[in-house]
Amino acid sequence: MKIVLRLLIPVFILFPLASGAGTYQKDVDYFNAKIEKIEKSRKTAQGQPYLETVFSLRLLSGPQKGGVKTVIFKGDENVPDYVKYRLGDTIFIGQNTILSDDGNDEYITMHDIDNTFGLVTLAAIFLVALFLVGRGRGILSLLGLSFTVLLIFFVFVPLTLKGHPPLLLVLLVSIAAIGVTIPLITGLGKKTLTAIAGASAGVLVSMAFSIAFGWTMHLSGIITDELLTLFYTTSTNINLRDIALSGMILSALGAVIDVSISISSAVNEFYVVHPGVDSRTAFRSAIEVGRDNLGSMVNTLIMAYVGGALSLILIIYLRFDSRMPVSMIFSHNEILVEVLRSFVGCMGMLVSVPVTAAVGVWLNRSRRQAS
């Protein structure tokens, strides 16, 4: 019961602030449909030949379930190119009706393929593996992750869209996530306080570095078509640079928590095995454990960023030629964001190791002296 209350109370406090956030919405209803027929034919309009593609769609949901809709694309360039439709695919469609002089005009838009079955299968495999390997701790870690996701989607995002400062919000969300996730994993005690202190220090340092270098390097954030659409359809003033910096802090959060828990556990176990050890020896041992942990975590963090930005790297590689200096390539906004993201995450971990070790040694020494 205490765990449930610990999870729900912060949400109940923050959620009313986030309610009523303005969002970009169109008067469109979305349904599932199955592609039953694809017909392609050559047509001519005003003396210009073009390829016409006709999709016959059987509605699988909605008030017109079972009905058939026809979508016609005149020219290859009008067919959505981000997904390849095949006969028998189940897809999402958007349907809206526009009033005109001739009556009601119905518009159908084709979207992504419905991968609900695949997503449910992935989730089931993950949950089973998490329970088999992690048992109770694995489930508790999943609860902590769920709480963080709730904070991001139901607090950070709505309040940001209402015009609140994203950097302040991401700091509050990160501290709240640390305060809930770590006790769920490690329980309550010195080890938990140690990990919370180290993770909080890492997040604060990550935030400081991201703000300082983000402003110094004139970071503009990543501008996408979706963000431009958001600007054109809402009156909210959103700072793209702050959004990019907030994303860097959230990216570093998991790694910082991971390192802090590892170091706090090492310090706690060291004092259990060697209760009479002096503080300097305990601190050095914790730092040594931290070095080994950092060696793997930094590599994991950098490779995760590189893998996530692989498509961007390929595009940048094709865009630039050999006559450009290396500094010009790395100064490109999209690459600069990824470089700074990697730097911020690594600095957060680097700082959290000595802070966690120092706090852990201090707490154990204070308790030993009190006893």
Short mmCIF file of C-alpha atoms in Angstrom, two decimals:
data_model
loop_
_atom_site.label_atom_id
_atom_site.label_comp_id
_atom_site.label_asym_id
_atom_site.label_seq_id
_atom_site.Cartn_x
_atom_site.Cartn_y
_atom_site.Cartn_z
CA MET A 1 0.00 0.00 0.00
CA LYS A 2 2.84 2.39 0.83
CA ILE A 3 4.39 1.73 -2.57
CA VAL A 4 1.11 2.54 -4.32
CA LEU A 5 0.70 5.78 -2.37
CA ARG A 6 4.30 6.75 -3.09
CA LEU A 7 3.60 6.34 -6.79
CA LEU A 8 0.24 8.08 -6.91
CA ILE A 9 0.59 11.09 -4.60
CA PRO A 10 3.07 13.04 -6.80
CA VAL A 11 0.92 12.34 -9.85
CA PHE A 12 -2.20 13.65 -8.10
CA ILE A 13 -0.32 16.80 -7.11
CA LEU A 14 1.15 17.55 -10.53
CA PHE A 15 -1.62 16.30 -12.82
CA PRO A 16 -4.10 19.16 -12.17
CA LEU A 17 -1.43 21.63 -13.23
CA ALA A 18 -1.00 19.80 -16.53
CA SER A 19 -4.71 19.41 -17.33
CA GLY A 20 -6.18 21.60 -20.00
CA ALA A 21 -2.97 21.90 -22.04
CA GLY A 22 -3.57 23.05 -25.57
CA THR A 23 -2.85 20.44 -28.21
CA TYR A 24 -2.85 20.38 -31.97
CA GLN A 25 -5.89 18.40 -33.07
CA LYS A 26 -7.76 18.04 -36.34
CA ASP A 27 -11.39 17.01 -36.77
CA VAL A 28 -10.44 13.52 -37.94
CA ASP A 29 -11.69 10.11 -36.81
CA TYR A 30 -9.25 7.20 -36.95
CA PHE A 31 -10.15 3.58 -37.70
CA ASN A 32 -8.60 0.28 -38.72
CA ALA A 33 -8.94 -0.95 -42.29
CA LYS A 34 -7.67 -3.86 -44.35
CA ILE A 35 -6.28 -3.40 -47.85
CA GLU A 36 -8.35 -5.72 -50.04
CA LYS A 37 -7.30 -4.52 -53.48
CA ILE A 38 -4.54 -2.44 -55.06
CA GLU A 39 -4.95 -1.41 -58.67
CA LYS A 40 -2.46 0.59 -60.71
CA SER A 41 -3.15 2.03 -64.15
CA ARG A 42 -1.69 4.58 -66.53
CA LYS A 43 -3.77 7.74 -66.98
CA THR A 44 -3.40 10.97 -68.91
CA ALA A 45 -4.42 14.43 -67.75
CA GLN A 46 -3.87 17.56 -69.83
CA GLY A 47 -1.58 15.62 -72.08
CA GLN A 48 0.64 14.46 -69.19
CA PRO A 49 0.77 10.74 -68.32
CA TYR A 50 0.69 9.65 -64.68
CA LEU A 51 0.30 6.49 -62.64
CA GLU A 52 -2.99 6.16 -60.74
CA THR A 53 -3.09 3.89 -57.68
CA VAL A 54 -6.45 2.82 -56.24
CA PHE A 55 -6.73 1.21 -52.79
CA SER A 56 -9.89 -0.63 -51.72
CA LEU A 57 -10.14 -0.62 -47.92
CA ARG A 58 -12.44 -2.77 -45.77
CA LEU A 59 -13.23 -0.94 -42.50
CA LEU A 60 -12.54 -3.08 -39.42
CA SER A 61 -13.72 -0.61 -36.77
CA GLY A 62 -15.93 2.44 -36.36
CA PRO A 63 -19.61 3.04 -37.10
CA GLN A 64 -19.16 1.95 -40.73
CA LYS A 65 -17.43 -1.32 -39.82
CA GLY A 66 -17.59 -3.77 -42.72
CA GLY A 67 -17.97 -1.04 -45.32
CA VAL A 68 -15.54 -0.46 -48.17
CA LYS A 69 -13.74 2.82 -48.85
CA THR A 70 -11.75 3.73 -51.95
CA VAL A 71 -8.63 5.89 -51.88
CA ILE A 72 -7.18 7.16 -55.15
CA PHE A 73 -3.65 8.51 -55.57
CA LYS A 74 -2.89 10.33 -58.80
CA GLY A 75 0.85 10.06 -59.31
CA ASP A 76 3.55 8.16 -57.43
CA GLU A 77 4.59 11.29 -55.56
CA ASN A 78 1.20 11.44 -53.80
CA VAL A 79 1.42 7.93 -52.34
CA PRO A 80 2.87 8.02 -48.80
CA ASP A 81 6.53 7.03 -49.10
CA TYR A 82 7.29 6.34 -45.41
CA VAL A 83 5.50 2.97 -45.54
CA LYS A 84 5.10 0.32 -48.25
CA TYR A 85 1.53 -0.92 -48.44
CA ARG A 86 0.86 -4.51 -49.49
CA LEU A 87 -2.30 -6.44 -50.21
CA GLY A 88 -3.81 -7.76 -46.97
CA ASP A 89 -2.15 -5.21 -44.69
CA THR A 90 -4.17 -3.84 -41.78
CA ILE A 91 -3.59 -0.10 -41.52
CA PHE A 92 -4.82 2.98 -39.72
CA ILE A 93 -6.89 5.47 -41.71
CA GLY A 94 -8.14 8.95 -40.96
CA GLN A 95 -11.61 10.02 -42.02
CA ASN A 96 -13.11 13.50 -41.97
CA THR A 97 -16.02 15.18 -43.67
CA ILE A 98 -15.91 18.70 -45.12
CA LEU A 99 -19.01 20.69 -46.04
CA SER A 100 -19.06 22.00 -49.61
CA ASP A 101 -21.56 23.47 -52.05
CA ASP A 102 -22.16 20.04 -53.52
CA GLY A 103 -22.77 18.41 -50.14
CA ASN A 104 -20.42 16.59 -47.81
CA ASP A 105 -17.00 15.64 -49.15
CA GLU A 106 -15.38 12.69 -47.40
CA TYR A 107 -11.61 12.54 -47.19
CA ILE A 108 -9.67 9.38 -46.34
CA THR A 109 -6.00 9.44 -45.38
CA MET A 110 -3.86 6.32 -45.09
CA HIS A 111 -1.41 6.07 -42.19
CA ASP A 112 0.85 3.47 -40.62
CA ILE A 113 0.39 -0.28 -40.65
CA ASP A 114 -1.37 -1.59 -37.54
CA ASN A 115 1.32 -3.39 -35.53
CA THR A 116 -0.75 -3.90 -32.38
CA PHE A 117 -0.13 -7.66 -32.36
CA GLY A 118 3.63 -7.22 -32.66
CA LEU A 119 3.71 -4.60 -29.91
CA VAL A 120 1.67 -6.77 -27.54
CA THR A 121 3.95 -9.72 -28.29
CA LEU A 122 7.07 -7.66 -27.56
CA ALA A 123 5.58 -6.40 -24.30
CA ALA A 124 4.64 -9.93 -23.23
CA ILE A 125 8.13 -11.31 -23.97
CA PHE A 126 9.73 -8.42 -22.10
CA LEU A 127 7.51 -8.83 -19.03
CA VAL A 128 8.08 -12.60 -18.87
CA ALA A 129 11.87 -12.21 -19.24
CA LEU A 130 11.91 -9.41 -16.66
CA PHE A 131 10.02 -11.54 -14.15
CA LEU A 132 12.08 -14.69 -14.77
CA VAL A 133 15.41 -12.87 -14.35
CA GLY A 134 14.59 -10.03 -11.98
CA ARG A 135 11.67 -11.55 -10.03
CA GLY A 136 10.28 -8.96 -7.61
CA ARG A 137 13.04 -6.42 -8.24
CA GLY A 138 12.35 -6.57 -11.95
CA ILE A 139 8.66 -5.80 -11.44
CA LEU A 140 9.52 -2.94 -9.06
CA SER A 141 11.92 -1.48 -11.61
CA LEU A 142 9.14 -1.65 -14.19
CA LEU A 143 6.87 0.27 -11.80
CA GLY A 144 9.55 2.93 -11.44
CA LEU A 145 9.91 3.17 -15.21
CA SER A 146 6.13 3.42 -15.59
CA PHE A 147 6.04 6.27 -13.08
CA THR A 148 8.74 8.15 -15.01
CA VAL A 149 6.88 7.66 -18.28
CA LEU A 150 3.68 8.96 -16.66
CA LEU A 151 5.51 12.05 -15.46
CA ILE A 152 6.90 12.73 -18.93
CA PHE A 153 3.65 12.26 -20.87
CA PHE A 154 1.14 13.59 -18.34
CA VAL A 155 3.16 16.33 -16.63
CA PHE A 156 6.19 17.43 -18.63
CA VAL A 157 4.62 17.39 -22.11
CA PRO A 158 1.27 19.07 -21.24
CA LEU A 159 2.88 21.77 -19.10
CA THR A 160 5.48 22.46 -21.79
CA LEU A 161 2.70 22.89 -24.35
CA LYS A 162 1.04 25.34 -21.97
CA GLY A 163 4.15 27.51 -22.07
CA HIS A 164 5.88 26.55 -18.81
CA PRO A 165 9.71 26.47 -18.88
CA PRO A 166 10.83 23.00 -20.03
CA LEU A 167 14.15 23.09 -18.18
CA LEU A 168 12.49 23.66 -14.83
CA LEU A 169 9.93 20.98 -15.61
CA VAL A 170 12.54 18.42 -16.64
CA LEU A 171 14.45 19.08 -13.42
CA LEU A 172 11.33 18.49 -11.32
CA VAL A 173 10.42 15.39 -13.32
CA SER A 174 13.96 13.99 -12.99
CA ILE A 175 14.12 14.55 -9.23
CA ALA A 176 10.65 13.03 -8.79
CA ALA A 177 11.65 10.02 -10.90
CA ILE A 178 14.82 9.56 -8.84
CA GLY A 179 12.87 9.85 -5.58
CA VAL A 180 10.44 7.11 -6.61
CA THR A 181 12.49 4.77 -8.81
CA ILE A 182 15.45 4.26 -6.49
CA PRO A 183 13.41 3.40 -3.34
CA LEU A 184 11.36 0.96 -5.39
CA ILE A 185 14.53 -0.85 -6.47
CA THR A 186 16.68 -0.66 -3.34
CA GLY A 187 14.12 -0.21 -0.56
CA LEU A 188 14.55 2.33 2.23
CA GLY A 189 17.84 2.90 4.06
CA LYS A 190 21.33 4.36 3.75
CA LYS A 191 21.85 2.76 0.37
CA THR A 192 18.78 4.48 -1.00
CA LEU A 193 19.69 7.90 0.40
CA THR A 194 23.19 7.50 -1.03
CA ALA A 195 21.92 6.64 -4.50
CA ILE A 196 19.37 9.48 -4.46
CA ALA A 197 22.06 11.99 -3.51
CA GLY A 198 24.45 10.77 -6.21
CA ALA A 199 21.79 10.61 -8.94
CA SER A 200 20.47 14.08 -8.04
CA ALA A 201 23.97 15.51 -8.22
CA GLY A 202 24.50 13.87 -11.60
CA VAL A 203 21.26 15.32 -12.98
CA LEU A 204 22.09 18.80 -11.68
CA VAL A 205 25.55 18.68 -13.27
CA SER A 206 24.09 17.37 -16.53
CA MET A 207 21.62 20.25 -16.53
CA ALA A 208 24.32 22.81 -15.80
CA PHE A 209 26.55 21.56 -18.62
CA SER A 210 23.68 21.31 -21.09
CA ILE A 211 22.54 24.88 -20.40
CA ALA A 212 26.05 26.34 -20.42
CA PHE A 213 27.22 24.69 -23.64
CA GLY A 214 23.80 24.85 -25.29
CA TRP A 215 23.79 28.62 -25.01
CA THR A 216 27.52 29.01 -25.67
CA MET A 217 27.32 26.95 -28.87
CA HIS A 218 24.14 28.72 -30.03
CA LEU A 219 22.25 25.45 -30.15
CA SER A 220 18.99 25.91 -32.02
CA GLY A 221 17.42 22.52 -31.33
CA ILE A 222 16.21 20.05 -33.93
CA ILE A 223 13.58 21.57 -36.22
CA THR A 224 11.28 19.01 -37.81
CA ASP A 225 8.15 19.30 -39.92
CA GLU A 226 6.08 18.27 -36.89
CA LEU A 227 7.55 21.05 -34.74
CA LEU A 228 6.94 23.59 -37.48
CA THR A 229 3.34 22.41 -37.70
CA LEU A 230 3.06 22.86 -33.93
CA PHE A 231 4.29 26.44 -34.19
CA TYR A 232 1.84 27.29 -36.95
CA THR A 233 -1.18 25.78 -35.18
CA THR A 234 -0.69 26.96 -31.59
CA SER A 235 -0.06 30.28 -29.92
CA THR A 236 2.26 28.71 -27.33
CA ASN A 237 5.79 30.07 -27.38
CA ILE A 238 8.06 27.01 -27.23
CA ASN A 239 11.83 27.35 -27.03
CA LEU A 240 13.39 24.67 -29.27
CA ARG A 241 16.74 25.03 -27.56
CA ASP A 242 15.23 24.32 -24.15
CA ILE A 243 13.37 21.32 -25.58
CA ALA A 244 16.64 19.92 -26.95
CA LEU A 245 18.43 20.54 -23.64
CA SER A 246 15.58 18.90 -21.70
CA GLY A 247 15.87 15.85 -23.92
CA MET A 248 19.58 15.62 -23.09
CA ILE A 249 18.84 15.61 -19.37
CA LEU A 250 16.19 12.91 -19.72
CA SER A 251 18.59 10.85 -21.84
CA ALA A 252 21.17 10.96 -19.06
CA LEU A 253 18.69 10.16 -16.28
CA GLY A 254 18.67 6.38 -16.64
CA ALA A 255 22.45 6.05 -16.83
CA VAL A 256 22.94 8.32 -13.82
CA ILE A 257 20.47 6.32 -11.74
CA ASP A 258 22.15 3.07 -12.80
CA VAL A 259 25.63 4.21 -11.78
CA SER A 260 24.42 5.69 -8.50
CA ILE A 261 22.65 2.49 -7.46
CA SER A 262 25.73 0.41 -8.33
CA ILE A 263 28.10 2.58 -6.30
CA SER A 264 25.75 2.89 -3.31
CA SER A 265 25.31 -0.89 -3.25
CA ALA A 266 29.09 -1.39 -3.43
CA VAL A 267 29.70 1.00 -0.51
CA ASN A 268 26.99 -0.62 1.58
CA GLU A 269 28.28 -4.14 0.96
CA PHE A 270 31.85 -3.05 1.65
CA TYR A 271 30.88 -1.82 5.11
CA VAL A 272 28.90 -5.00 5.76
CA VAL A 273 31.95 -7.17 4.99
CA HIS A 274 34.50 -4.78 6.55
CA PRO A 275 32.69 -2.87 9.31
CA GLY A 276 35.93 -1.52 10.81
CA VAL A 277 37.39 -0.07 7.60
CA ASP A 278 38.53 3.55 7.59
CA SER A 279 36.73 6.11 5.42
CA ARG A 280 39.61 6.72 3.01
CA THR A 281 39.94 3.04 2.14
CA ALA A 282 36.18 2.69 1.68
CA PHE A 283 36.06 5.73 -0.58
CA ARG A 284 38.95 4.48 -2.73
CA SER A 285 37.32 1.07 -3.08
CA ALA A 286 34.05 2.68 -4.16
CA ILE A 287 35.85 4.84 -6.72
CA GLU A 288 37.59 1.75 -8.10
CA VAL A 289 34.23 0.04 -8.55
CA GLY A 290 32.95 3.21 -10.17
CA ARG A 291 35.79 3.24 -12.68
CA ASP A 292 34.97 -0.26 -13.83
CA ASN A 293 31.31 0.64 -14.04
CA LEU A 294 32.00 3.84 -15.96
CA GLY A 295 34.13 2.00 -18.50
CA SER A 296 31.14 -0.05 -19.59
CA MET A 297 28.43 2.56 -19.05
CA VAL A 298 30.15 5.27 -21.12
CA ASN A 299 30.56 2.82 -23.98
CA THR A 300 26.91 1.75 -23.65
CA LEU A 301 25.69 5.35 -23.56
CA ILE A 302 27.71 6.52 -26.56
CA MET A 303 26.78 3.48 -28.65
CA ALA A 304 23.11 3.99 -27.79
CA TYR A 305 23.29 7.58 -29.05
CA VAL A 306 25.22 6.57 -32.18
CA GLY A 307 22.73 3.81 -32.93
CA GLY A 308 19.79 6.16 -32.47
CA ALA A 309 21.34 8.75 -34.77
CA LEU A 310 22.64 6.30 -37.40
CA SER A 311 20.23 7.51 -40.09
CA LEU A 312 21.27 11.09 -39.36
CA ILE A 313 24.94 10.13 -39.61
CA LEU A 314 24.36 8.58 -43.05
CA ILE A 315 22.56 11.70 -44.25
CA ILE A 316 25.30 13.97 -42.94
CA TYR A 317 27.95 11.76 -44.55
CA LEU A 318 26.28 12.11 -47.94
CA ARG A 319 25.70 15.85 -47.54
CA PHE A 320 29.26 16.91 -46.73
CA ASP A 321 32.32 16.53 -48.92
CA SER A 322 35.99 15.99 -48.15
CA ARG A 323 36.88 19.67 -48.56
CA MET A 324 34.91 20.63 -45.48
CA PRO A 325 36.87 20.85 -42.21
CA VAL A 326 35.98 18.38 -39.48
CA SER A 327 34.96 21.20 -37.16
CA MET A 328 32.38 22.34 -39.73
CA ILE A 329 30.84 18.87 -39.84
CA PHE A 330 30.58 18.62 -36.05
CA SER A 331 29.19 22.15 -35.87
CA HIS A 332 26.17 21.09 -37.92
CA ASN A 333 23.16 21.56 -35.63
CA GLU A 334 21.87 17.98 -35.69
CA ILE A 335 25.33 16.52 -35.03
CA LEU A 336 26.03 19.14 -32.37
CA VAL A 337 22.90 18.06 -30.50
CA GLU A 338 24.05 14.41 -30.44
CA VAL A 339 27.61 15.33 -29.42
CA LEU A 340 26.35 17.52 -26.57
CA ARG A 341 23.85 14.83 -25.56
CA SER A 342 26.67 12.29 -25.23
CA PHE A 343 28.84 14.75 -23.31
CA VAL A 344 26.06 15.68 -20.89
CA GLY A 345 25.22 12.06 -20.15
CA CYS A 346 28.84 11.11 -19.54
CA MET A 347 29.47 14.11 -17.28
CA GLY A 348 26.41 13.25 -15.22
CA MET A 349 27.73 9.73 -14.66
CA LEU A 350 31.27 10.94 -13.94
CA VAL A 351 30.06 13.31 -11.24
CA SER A 352 27.61 10.85 -9.69
CA VAL A 353 30.39 8.31 -8.93
CA PRO A 354 32.46 10.38 -6.44
CA VAL A 355 29.37 12.06 -4.97
CA THR A 356 27.65 8.71 -4.37
CA ALA A 357 30.84 7.25 -2.91
CA ALA A 358 31.40 10.23 -0.60
CA VAL A 359 27.80 10.32 0.65
CA GLY A 360 27.79 6.56 1.18
CA VAL A 361 31.01 6.64 3.19
CA TRP A 362 29.77 9.60 5.24
CA LEU A 363 26.43 7.98 6.07
CA ASN A 364 28.00 4.67 7.06
CA ARG A 365 30.71 6.38 9.11
CA SER A 366 28.14 8.58 10.89
CA ARG A 367 26.01 5.59 11.78
CA ARG A 368 29.02 3.62 12.99
CA GLN A 369 30.13 6.52 15.20
CA ALA A 370 26.60 6.93 16.59
CA SER A 371 26.48 3.26 17.51
#
